[in-house]
PDB file of N, CA, C and O in Angstrom:
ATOM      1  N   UNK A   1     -60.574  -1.510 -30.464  1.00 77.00           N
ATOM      2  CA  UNK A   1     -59.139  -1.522 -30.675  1.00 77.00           C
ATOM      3  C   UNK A   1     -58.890  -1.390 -32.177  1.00 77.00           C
ATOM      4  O   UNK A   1     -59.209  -2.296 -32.946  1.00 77.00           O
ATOM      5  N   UNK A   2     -58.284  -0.191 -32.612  1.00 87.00           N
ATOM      6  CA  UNK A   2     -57.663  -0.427 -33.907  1.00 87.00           C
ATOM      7  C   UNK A   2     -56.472  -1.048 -34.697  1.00 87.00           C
ATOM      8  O   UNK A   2     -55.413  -1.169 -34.081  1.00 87.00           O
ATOM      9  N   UNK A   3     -56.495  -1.211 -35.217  1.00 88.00           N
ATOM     10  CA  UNK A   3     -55.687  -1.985 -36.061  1.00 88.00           C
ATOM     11  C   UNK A   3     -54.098  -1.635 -35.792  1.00 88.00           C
ATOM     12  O   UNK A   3     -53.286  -2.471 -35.397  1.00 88.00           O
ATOM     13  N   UNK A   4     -53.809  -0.314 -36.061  1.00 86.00           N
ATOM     14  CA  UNK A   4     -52.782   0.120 -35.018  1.00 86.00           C
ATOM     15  C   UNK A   4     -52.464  -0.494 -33.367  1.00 86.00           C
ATOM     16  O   UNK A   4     -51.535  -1.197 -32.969  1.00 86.00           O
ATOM     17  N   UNK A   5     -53.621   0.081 -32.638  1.00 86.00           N
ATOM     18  CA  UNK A   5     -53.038  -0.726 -31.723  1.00 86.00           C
ATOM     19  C   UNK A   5     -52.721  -2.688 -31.549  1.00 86.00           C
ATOM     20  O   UNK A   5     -52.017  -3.154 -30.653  1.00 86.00           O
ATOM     21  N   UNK A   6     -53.419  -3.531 -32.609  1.00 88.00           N
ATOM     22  CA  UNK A   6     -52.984  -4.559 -32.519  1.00 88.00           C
ATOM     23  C   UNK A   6     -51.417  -4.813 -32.969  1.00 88.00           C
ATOM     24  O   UNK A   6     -50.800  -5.631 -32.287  1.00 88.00           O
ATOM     25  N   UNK A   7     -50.732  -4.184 -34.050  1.00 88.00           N
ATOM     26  CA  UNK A   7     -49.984  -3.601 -34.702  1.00 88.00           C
ATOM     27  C   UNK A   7     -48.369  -3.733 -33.538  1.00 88.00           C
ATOM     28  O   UNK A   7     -47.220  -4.140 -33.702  1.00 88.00           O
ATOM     29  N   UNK A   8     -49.309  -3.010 -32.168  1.00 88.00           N
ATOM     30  CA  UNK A   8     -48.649  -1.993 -31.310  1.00 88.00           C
ATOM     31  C   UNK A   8     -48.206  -3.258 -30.278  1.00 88.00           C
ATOM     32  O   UNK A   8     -47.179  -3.294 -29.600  1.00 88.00           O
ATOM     33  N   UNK A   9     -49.127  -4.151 -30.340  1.00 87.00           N
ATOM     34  CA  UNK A   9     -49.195  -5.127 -29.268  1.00 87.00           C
ATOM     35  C   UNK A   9     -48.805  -6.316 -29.737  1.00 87.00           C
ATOM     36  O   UNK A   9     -49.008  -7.254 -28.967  1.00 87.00           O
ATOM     37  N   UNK A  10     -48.154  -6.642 -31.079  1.00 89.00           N
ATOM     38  CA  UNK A  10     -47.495  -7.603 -31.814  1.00 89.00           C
ATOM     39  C   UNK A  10     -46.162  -7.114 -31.443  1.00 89.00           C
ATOM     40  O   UNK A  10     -45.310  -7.836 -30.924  1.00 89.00           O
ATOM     41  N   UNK A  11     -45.928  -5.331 -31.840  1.00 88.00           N
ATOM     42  CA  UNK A  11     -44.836  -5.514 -31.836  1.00 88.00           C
ATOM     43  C   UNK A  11     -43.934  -5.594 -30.103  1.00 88.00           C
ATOM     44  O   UNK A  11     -42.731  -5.848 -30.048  1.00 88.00           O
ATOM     45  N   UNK A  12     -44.671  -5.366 -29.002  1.00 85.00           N
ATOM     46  CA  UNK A  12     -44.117  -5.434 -27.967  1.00 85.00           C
ATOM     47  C   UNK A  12     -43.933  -7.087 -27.328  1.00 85.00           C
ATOM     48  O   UNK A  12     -43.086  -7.401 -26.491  1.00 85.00           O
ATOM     49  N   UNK A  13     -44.798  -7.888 -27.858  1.00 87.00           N
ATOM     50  CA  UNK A  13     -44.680  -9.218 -27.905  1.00 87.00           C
ATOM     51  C   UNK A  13     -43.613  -9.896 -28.895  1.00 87.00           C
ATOM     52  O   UNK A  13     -43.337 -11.081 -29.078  1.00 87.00           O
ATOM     53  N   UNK A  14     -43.426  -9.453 -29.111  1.00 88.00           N
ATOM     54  CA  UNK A  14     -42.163 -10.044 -30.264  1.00 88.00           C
ATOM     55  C   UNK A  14     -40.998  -9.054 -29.363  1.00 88.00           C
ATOM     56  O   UNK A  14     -40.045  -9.822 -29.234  1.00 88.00           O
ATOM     57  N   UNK A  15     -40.685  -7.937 -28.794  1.00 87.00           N
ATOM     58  CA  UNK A  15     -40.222  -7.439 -27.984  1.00 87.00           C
ATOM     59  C   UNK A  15     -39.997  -8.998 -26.722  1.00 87.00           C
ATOM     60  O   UNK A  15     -39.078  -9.801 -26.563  1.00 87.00           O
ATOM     61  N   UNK A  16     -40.717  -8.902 -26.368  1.00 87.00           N
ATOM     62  CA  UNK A  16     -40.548  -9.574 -25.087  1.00 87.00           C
ATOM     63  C   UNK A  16     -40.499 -10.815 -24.807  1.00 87.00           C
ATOM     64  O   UNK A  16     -40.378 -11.348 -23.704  1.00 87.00           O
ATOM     65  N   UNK A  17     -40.670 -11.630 -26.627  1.00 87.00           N
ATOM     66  CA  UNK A  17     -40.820 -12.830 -26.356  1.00 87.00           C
ATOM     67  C   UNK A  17     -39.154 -13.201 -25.901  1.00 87.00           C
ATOM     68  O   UNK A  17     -39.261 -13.576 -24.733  1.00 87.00           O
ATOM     69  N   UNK A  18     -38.093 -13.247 -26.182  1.00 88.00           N
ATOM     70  CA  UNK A  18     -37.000 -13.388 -25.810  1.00 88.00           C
ATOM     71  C   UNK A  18     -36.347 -13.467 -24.230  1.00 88.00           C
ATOM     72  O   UNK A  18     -35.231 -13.850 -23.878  1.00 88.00           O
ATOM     73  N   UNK A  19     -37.881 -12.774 -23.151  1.00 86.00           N
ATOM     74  CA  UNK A  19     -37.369 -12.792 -21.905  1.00 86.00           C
ATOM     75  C   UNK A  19     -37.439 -13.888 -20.960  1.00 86.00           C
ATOM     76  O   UNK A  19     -38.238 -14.753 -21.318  1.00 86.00           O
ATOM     77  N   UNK A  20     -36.944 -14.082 -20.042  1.00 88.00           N
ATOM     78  CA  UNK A  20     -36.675 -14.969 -19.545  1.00 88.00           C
ATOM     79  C   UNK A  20     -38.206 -15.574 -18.901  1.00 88.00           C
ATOM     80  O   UNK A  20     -38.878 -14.581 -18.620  1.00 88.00           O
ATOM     81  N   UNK A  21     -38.749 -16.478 -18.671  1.00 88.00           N
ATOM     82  CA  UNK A  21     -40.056 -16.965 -18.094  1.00 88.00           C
ATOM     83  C   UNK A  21     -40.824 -16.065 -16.575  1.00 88.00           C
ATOM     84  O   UNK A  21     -41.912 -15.603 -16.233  1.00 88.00           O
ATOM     85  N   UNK A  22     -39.653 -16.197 -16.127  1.00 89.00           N
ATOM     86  CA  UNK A  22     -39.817 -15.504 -14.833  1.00 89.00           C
ATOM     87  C   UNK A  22     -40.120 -13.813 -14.978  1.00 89.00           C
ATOM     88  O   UNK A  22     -40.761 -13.356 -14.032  1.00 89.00           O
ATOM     89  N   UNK A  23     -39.821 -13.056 -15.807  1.00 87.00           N
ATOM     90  CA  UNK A  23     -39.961 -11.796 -16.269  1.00 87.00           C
ATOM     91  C   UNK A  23     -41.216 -11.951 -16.730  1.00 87.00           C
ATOM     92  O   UNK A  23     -42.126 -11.550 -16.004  1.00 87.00           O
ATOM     93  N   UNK A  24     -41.571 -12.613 -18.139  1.00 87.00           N
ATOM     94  CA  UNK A  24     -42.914 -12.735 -18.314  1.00 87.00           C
ATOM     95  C   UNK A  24     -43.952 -12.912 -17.341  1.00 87.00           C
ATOM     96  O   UNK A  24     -44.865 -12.090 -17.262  1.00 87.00           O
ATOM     97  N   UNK A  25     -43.881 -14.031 -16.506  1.00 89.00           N
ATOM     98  CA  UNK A  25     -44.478 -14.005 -15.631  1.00 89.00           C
ATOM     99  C   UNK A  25     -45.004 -12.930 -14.314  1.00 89.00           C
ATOM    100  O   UNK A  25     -45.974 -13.040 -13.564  1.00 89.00           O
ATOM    101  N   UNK A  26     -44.069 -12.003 -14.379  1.00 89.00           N
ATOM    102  CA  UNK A  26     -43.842 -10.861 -13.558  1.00 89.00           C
ATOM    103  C   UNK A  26     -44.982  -9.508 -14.524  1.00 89.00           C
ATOM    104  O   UNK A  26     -45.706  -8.573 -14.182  1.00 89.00           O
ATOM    105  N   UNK A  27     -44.572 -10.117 -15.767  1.00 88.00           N
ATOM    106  CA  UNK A  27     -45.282  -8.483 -16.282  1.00 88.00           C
ATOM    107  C   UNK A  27     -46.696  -9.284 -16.755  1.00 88.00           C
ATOM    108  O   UNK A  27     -47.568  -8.534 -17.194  1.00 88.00           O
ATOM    109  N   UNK A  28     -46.966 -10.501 -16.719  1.00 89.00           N
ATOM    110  CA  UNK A  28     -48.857 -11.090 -16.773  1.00 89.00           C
ATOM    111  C   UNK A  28     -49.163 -10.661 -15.606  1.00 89.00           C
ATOM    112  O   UNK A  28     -50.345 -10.381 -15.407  1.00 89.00           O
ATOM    113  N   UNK A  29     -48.270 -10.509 -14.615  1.00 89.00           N
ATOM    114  CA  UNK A  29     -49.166 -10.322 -12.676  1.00 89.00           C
ATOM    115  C   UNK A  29     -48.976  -8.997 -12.794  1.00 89.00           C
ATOM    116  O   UNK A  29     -49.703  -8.465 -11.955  1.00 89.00           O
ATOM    117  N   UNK A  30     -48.383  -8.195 -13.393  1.00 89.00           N
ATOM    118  CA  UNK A  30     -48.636  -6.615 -13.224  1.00 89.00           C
ATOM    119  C   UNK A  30     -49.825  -6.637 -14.033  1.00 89.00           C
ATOM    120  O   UNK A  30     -50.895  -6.341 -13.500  1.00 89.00           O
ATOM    121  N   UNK A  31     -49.783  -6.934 -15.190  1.00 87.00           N
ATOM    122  CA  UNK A  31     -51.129  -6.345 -16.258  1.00 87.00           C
ATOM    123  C   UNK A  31     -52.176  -7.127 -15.963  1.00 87.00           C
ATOM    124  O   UNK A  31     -53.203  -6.596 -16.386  1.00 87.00           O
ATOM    125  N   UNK A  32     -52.437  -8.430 -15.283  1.00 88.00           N
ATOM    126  CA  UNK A  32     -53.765  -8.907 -14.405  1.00 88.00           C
ATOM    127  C   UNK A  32     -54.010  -7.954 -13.340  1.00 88.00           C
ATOM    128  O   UNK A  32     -55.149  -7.533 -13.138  1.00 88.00           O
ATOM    129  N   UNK A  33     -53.103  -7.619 -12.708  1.00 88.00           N
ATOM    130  CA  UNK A  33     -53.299  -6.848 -11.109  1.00 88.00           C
ATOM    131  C   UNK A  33     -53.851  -5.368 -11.543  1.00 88.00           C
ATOM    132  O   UNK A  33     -54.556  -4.779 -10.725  1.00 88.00           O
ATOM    133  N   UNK A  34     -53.574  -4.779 -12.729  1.00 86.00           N
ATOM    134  CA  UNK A  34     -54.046  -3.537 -13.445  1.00 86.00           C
ATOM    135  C   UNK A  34     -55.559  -3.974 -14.051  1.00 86.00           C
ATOM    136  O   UNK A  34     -56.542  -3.385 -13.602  1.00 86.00           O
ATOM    137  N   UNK A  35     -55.701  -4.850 -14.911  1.00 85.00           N
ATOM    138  CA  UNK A  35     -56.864  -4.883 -15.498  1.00 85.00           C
ATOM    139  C   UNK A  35     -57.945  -5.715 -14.147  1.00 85.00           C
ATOM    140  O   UNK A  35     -58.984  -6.318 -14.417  1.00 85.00           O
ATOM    141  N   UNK A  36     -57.527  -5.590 -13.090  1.00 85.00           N
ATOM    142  CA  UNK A  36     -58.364  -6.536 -11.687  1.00 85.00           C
ATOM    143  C   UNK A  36     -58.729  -5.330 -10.827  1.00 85.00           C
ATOM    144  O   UNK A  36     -59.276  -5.489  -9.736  1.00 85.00           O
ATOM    145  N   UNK A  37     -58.386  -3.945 -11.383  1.00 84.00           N
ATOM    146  CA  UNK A  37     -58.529  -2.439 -10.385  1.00 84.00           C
ATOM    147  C   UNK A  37     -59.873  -2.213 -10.882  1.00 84.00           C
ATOM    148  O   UNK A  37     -60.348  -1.291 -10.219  1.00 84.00           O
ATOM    149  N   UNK A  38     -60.751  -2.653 -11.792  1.00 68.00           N
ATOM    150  CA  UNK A  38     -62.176  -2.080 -12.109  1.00 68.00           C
ATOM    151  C   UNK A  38     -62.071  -0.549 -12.644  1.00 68.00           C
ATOM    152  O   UNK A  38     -62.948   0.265 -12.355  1.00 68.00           O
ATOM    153  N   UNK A  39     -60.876  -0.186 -13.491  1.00 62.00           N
ATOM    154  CA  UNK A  39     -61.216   1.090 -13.740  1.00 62.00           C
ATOM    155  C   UNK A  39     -61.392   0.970 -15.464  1.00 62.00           C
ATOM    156  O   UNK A  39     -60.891   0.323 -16.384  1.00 62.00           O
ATOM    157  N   UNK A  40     -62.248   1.836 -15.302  1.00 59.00           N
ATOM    158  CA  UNK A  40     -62.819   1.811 -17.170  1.00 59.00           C
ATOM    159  C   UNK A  40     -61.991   2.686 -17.394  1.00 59.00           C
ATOM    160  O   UNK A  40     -61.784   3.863 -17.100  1.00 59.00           O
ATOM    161  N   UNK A  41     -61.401   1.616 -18.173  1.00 58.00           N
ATOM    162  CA  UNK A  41     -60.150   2.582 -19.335  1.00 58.00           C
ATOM    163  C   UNK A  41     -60.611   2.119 -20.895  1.00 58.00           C
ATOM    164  O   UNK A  41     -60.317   1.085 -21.495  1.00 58.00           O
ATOM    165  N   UNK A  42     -61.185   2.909 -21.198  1.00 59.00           N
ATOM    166  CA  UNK A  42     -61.790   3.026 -22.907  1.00 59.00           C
ATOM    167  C   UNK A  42     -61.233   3.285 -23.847  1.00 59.00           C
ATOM    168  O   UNK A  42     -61.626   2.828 -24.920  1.00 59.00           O
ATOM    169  N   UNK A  43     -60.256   4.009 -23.783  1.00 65.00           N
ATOM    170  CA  UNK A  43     -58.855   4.288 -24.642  1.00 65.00           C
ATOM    171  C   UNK A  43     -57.576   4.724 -23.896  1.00 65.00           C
ATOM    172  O   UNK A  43     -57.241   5.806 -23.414  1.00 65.00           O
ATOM    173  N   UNK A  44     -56.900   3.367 -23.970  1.00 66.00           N
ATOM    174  CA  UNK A  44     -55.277   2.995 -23.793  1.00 66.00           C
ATOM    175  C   UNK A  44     -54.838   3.847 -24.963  1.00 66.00           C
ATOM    176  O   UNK A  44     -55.268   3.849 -26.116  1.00 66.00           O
ATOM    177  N   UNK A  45     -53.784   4.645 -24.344  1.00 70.00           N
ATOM    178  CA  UNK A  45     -52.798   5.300 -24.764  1.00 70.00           C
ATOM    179  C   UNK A  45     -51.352   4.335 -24.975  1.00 70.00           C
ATOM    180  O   UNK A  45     -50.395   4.191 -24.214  1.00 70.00           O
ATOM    181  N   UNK A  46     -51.687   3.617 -26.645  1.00 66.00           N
ATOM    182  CA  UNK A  46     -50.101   2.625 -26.588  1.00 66.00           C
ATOM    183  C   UNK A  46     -49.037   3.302 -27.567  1.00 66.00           C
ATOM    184  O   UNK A  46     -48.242   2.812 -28.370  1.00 66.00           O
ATOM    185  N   UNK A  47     -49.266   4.355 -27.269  1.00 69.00           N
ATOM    186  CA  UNK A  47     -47.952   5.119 -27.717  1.00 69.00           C
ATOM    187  C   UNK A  47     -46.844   4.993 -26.661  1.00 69.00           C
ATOM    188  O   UNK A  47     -45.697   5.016 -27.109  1.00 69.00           O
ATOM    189  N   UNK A  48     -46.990   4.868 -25.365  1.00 64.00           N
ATOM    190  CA  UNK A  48     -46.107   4.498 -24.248  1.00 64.00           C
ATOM    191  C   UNK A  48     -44.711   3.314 -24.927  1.00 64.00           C
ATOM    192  O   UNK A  48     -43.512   3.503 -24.722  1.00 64.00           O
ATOM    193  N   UNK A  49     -45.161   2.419 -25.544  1.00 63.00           N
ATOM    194  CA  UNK A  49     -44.542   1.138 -25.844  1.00 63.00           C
ATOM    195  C   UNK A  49     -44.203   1.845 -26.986  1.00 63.00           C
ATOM    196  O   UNK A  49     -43.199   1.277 -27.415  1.00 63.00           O
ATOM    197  N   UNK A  50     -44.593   3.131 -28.003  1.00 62.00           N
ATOM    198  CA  UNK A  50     -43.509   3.281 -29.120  1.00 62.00           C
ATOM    199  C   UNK A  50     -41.854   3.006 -28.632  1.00 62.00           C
ATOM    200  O   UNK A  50     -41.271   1.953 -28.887  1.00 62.00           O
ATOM    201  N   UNK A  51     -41.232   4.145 -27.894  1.00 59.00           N
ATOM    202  CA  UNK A  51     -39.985   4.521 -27.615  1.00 59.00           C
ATOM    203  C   UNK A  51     -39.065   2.903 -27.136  1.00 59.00           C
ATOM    204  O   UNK A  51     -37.875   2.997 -26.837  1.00 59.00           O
ATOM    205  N   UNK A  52     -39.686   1.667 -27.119  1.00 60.00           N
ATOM    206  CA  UNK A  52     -39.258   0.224 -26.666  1.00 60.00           C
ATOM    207  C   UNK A  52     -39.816  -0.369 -28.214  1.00 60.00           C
ATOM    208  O   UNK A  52     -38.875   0.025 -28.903  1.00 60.00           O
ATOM    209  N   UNK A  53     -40.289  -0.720 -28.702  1.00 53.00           N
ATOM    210  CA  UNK A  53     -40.777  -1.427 -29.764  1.00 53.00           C
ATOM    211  C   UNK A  53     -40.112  -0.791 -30.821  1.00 53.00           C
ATOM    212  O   UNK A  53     -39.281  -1.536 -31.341  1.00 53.00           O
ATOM    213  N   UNK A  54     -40.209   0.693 -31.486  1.00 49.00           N
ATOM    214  CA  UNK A  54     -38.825   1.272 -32.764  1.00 49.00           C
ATOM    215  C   UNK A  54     -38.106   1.059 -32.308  1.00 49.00           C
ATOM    216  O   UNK A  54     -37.191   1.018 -33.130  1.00 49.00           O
ATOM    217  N   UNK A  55     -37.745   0.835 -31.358  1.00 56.00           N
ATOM    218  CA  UNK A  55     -35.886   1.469 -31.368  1.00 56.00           C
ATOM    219  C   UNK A  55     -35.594  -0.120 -31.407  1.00 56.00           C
ATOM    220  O   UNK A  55     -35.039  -0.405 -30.346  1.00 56.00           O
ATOM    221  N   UNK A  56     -35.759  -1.323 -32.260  1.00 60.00           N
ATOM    222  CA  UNK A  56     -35.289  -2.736 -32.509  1.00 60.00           C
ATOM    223  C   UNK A  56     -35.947  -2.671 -33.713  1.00 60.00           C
ATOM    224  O   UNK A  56     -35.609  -3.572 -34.481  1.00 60.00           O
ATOM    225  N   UNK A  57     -36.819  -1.867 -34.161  1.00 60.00           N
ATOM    226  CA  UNK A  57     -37.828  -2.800 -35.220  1.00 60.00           C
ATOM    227  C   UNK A  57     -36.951  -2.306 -37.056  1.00 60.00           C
ATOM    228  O   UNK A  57     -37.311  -1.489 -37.904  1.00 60.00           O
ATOM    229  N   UNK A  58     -35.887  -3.148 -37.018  1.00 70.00           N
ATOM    230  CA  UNK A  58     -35.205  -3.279 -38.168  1.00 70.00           C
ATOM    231  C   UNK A  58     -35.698  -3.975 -39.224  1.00 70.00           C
ATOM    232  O   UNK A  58     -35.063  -3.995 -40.278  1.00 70.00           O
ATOM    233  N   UNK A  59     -36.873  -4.628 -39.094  1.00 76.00           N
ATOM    234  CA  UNK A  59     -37.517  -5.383 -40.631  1.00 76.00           C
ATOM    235  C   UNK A  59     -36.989  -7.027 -40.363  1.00 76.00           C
ATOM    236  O   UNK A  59     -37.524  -7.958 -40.964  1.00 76.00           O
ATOM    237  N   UNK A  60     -35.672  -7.266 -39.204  1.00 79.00           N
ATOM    238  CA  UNK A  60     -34.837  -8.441 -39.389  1.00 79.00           C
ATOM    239  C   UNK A  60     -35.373  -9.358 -38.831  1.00 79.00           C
ATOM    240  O   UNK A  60     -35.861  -8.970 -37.770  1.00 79.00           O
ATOM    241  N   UNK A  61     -35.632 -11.067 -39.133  1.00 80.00           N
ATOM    242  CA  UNK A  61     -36.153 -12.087 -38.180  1.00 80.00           C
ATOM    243  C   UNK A  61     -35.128 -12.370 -36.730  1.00 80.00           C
ATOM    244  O   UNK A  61     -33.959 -11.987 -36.772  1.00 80.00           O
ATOM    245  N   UNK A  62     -35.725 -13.130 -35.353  1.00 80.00           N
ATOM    246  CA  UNK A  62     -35.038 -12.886 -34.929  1.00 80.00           C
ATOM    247  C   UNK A  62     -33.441 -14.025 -35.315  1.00 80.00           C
ATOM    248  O   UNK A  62     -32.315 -13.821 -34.862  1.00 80.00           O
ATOM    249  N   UNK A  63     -33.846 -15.145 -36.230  1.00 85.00           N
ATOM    250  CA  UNK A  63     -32.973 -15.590 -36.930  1.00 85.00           C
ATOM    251  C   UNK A  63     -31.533 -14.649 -37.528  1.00 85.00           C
ATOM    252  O   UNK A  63     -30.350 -14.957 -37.383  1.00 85.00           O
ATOM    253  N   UNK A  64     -32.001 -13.652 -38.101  1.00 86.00           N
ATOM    254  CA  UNK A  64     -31.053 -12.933 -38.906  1.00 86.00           C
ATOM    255  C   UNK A  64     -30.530 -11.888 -37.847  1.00 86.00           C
ATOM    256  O   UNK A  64     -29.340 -11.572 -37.837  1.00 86.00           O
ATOM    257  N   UNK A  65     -31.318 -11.429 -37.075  1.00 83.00           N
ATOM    258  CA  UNK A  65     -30.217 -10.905 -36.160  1.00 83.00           C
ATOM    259  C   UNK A  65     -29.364 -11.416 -35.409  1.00 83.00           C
ATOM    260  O   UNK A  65     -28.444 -10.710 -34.997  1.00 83.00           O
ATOM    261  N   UNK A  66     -29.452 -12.663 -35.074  1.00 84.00           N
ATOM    262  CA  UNK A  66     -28.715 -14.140 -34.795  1.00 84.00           C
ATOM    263  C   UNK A  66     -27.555 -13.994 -35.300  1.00 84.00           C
ATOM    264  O   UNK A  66     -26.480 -13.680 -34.788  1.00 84.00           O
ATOM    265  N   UNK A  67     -27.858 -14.252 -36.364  1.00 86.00           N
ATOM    266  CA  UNK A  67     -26.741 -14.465 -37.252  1.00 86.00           C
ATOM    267  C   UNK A  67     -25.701 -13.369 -37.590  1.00 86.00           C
ATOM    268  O   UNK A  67     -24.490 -13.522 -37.744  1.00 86.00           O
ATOM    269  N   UNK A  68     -26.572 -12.005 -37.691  1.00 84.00           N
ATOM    270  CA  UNK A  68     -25.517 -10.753 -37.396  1.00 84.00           C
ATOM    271  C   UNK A  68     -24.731 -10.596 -36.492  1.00 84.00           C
ATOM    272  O   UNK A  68     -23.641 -10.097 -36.773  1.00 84.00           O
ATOM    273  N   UNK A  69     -25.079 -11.037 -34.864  1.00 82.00           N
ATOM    274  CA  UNK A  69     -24.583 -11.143 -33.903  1.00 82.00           C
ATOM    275  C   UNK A  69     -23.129 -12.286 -33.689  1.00 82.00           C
ATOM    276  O   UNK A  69     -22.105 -12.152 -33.019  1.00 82.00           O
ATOM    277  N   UNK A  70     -23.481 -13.105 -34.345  1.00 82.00           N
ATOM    278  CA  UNK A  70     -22.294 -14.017 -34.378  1.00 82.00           C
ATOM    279  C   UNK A  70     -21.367 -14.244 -35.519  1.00 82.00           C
ATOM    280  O   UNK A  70     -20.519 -15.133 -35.590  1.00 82.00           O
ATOM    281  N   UNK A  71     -21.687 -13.150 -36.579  1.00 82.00           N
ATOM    282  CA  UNK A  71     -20.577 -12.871 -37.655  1.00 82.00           C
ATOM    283  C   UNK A  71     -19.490 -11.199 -37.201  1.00 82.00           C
ATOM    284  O   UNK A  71     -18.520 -10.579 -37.634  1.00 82.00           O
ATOM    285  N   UNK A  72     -20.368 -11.146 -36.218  1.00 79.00           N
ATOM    286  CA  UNK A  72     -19.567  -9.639 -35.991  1.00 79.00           C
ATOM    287  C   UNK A  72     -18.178 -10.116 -34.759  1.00 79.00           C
ATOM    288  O   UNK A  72     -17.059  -9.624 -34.618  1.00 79.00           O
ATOM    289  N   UNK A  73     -19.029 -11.533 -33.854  1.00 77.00           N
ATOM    290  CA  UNK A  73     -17.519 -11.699 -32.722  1.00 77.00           C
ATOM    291  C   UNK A  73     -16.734 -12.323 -33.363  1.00 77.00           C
ATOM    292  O   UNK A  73     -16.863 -13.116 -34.296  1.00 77.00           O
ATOM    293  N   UNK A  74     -15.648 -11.821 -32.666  1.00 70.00           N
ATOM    294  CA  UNK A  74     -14.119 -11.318 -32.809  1.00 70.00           C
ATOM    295  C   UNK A  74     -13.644 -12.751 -32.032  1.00 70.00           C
ATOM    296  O   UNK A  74     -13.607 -12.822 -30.803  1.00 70.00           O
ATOM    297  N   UNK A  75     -13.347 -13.693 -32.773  1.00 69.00           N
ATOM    298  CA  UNK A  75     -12.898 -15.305 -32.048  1.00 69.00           C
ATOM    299  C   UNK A  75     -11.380 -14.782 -31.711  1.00 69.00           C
ATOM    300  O   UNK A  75     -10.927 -13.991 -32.537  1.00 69.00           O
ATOM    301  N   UNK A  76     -10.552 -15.116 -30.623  1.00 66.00           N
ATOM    302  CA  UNK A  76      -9.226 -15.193 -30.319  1.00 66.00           C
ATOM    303  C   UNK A  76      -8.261 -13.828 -30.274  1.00 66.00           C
ATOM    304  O   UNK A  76      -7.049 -13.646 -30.383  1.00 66.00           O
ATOM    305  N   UNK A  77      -9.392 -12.983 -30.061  1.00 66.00           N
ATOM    306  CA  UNK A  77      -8.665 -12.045 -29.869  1.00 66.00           C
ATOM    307  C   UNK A  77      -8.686 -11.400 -28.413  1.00 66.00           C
ATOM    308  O   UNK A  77      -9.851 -11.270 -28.036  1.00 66.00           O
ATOM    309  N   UNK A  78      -7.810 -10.983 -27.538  1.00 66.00           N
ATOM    310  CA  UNK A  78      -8.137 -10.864 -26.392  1.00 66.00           C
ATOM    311  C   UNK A  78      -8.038  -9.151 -26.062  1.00 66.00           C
ATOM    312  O   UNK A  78      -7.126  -8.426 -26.460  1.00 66.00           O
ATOM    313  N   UNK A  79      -9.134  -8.746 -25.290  1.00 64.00           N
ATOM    314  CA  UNK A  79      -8.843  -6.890 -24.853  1.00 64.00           C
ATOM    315  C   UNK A  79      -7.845  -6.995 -24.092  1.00 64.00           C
ATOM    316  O   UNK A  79      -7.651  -7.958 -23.351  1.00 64.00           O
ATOM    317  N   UNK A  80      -6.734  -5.507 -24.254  1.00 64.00           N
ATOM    318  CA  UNK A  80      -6.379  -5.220 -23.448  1.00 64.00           C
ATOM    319  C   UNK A  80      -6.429  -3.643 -22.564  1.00 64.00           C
ATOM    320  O   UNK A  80      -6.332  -2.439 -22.805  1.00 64.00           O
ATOM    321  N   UNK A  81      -6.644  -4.559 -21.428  1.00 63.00           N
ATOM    322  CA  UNK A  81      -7.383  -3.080 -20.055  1.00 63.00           C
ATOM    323  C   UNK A  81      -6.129  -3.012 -19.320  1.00 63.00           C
ATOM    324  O   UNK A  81      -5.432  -3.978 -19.010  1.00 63.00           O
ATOM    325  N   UNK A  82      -5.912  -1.838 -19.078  1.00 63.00           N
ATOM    326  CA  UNK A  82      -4.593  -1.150 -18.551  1.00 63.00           C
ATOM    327  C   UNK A  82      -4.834  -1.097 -16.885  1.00 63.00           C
ATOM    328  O   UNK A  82      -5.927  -1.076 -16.319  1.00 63.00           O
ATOM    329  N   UNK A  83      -3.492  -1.083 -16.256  1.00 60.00           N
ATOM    330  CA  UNK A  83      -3.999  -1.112 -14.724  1.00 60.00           C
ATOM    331  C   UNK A  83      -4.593   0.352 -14.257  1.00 60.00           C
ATOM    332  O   UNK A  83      -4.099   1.292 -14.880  1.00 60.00           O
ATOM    333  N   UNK A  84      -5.433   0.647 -13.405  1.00 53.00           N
ATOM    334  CA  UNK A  84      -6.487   1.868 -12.868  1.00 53.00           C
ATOM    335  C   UNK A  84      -4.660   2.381 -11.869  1.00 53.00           C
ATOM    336  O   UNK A  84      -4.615   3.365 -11.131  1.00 53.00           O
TER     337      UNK A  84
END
C-alpha cells in the first residue's frame, strides 16, 4: 500500500466519520463480506473514493465548518412558498 493510498483511506474516514452508527456498521459488513470472498485483489483501485473524498476536502476542521454552518442561518426569518 502506498502512501497515497493511506492518504486515500484517511480521507474517506474522516468522510464517514460523521455517519450515523448504524451506516457504519452497514459498510464494516459490506467490506468484511468482500474481503471474506477469497479473491486476491493485489491492487485496489482507490481512485473510486476520489469523486466522494474532493468534493469536501476544503483544508477546514470539522469544528470550522461547524461554525460556518451556523454563522450563515438566517434566525427569524421565515420563507415564503406560494400556493401550487
Amino acid at each position: 500500500m502506498t502512501e497515497e493510498d493511506l492518504k486515500q483511506a484517511e480521507r474517506f474516514a474522516r468522510m464517514i466519520s460523521p455517519c450515523q452508527k448504524e451506516v457504519k456498521l452497514a459498510l464494516i459488513n459490506k467490506l468484511s463480506a468482500d474481503l471474506l470472498k477469497g479473491e486476491e485483489k493485489d491492487d485496489v483501485d482507490m481512485s473510486i473514493f476520489d469523486g466522494l473524498s474532493n468534493s469536501w476536502d476544503d483544508g477546514l476542521s470539522v469544528e470550522e465548518e461547524t461554525e460556518k454552518i451556523r454563522a450563515a442561518r438566517v434566525q427569524g426569518v421565515s420563507r415564503m412558498i406560494g400556493t401550487l
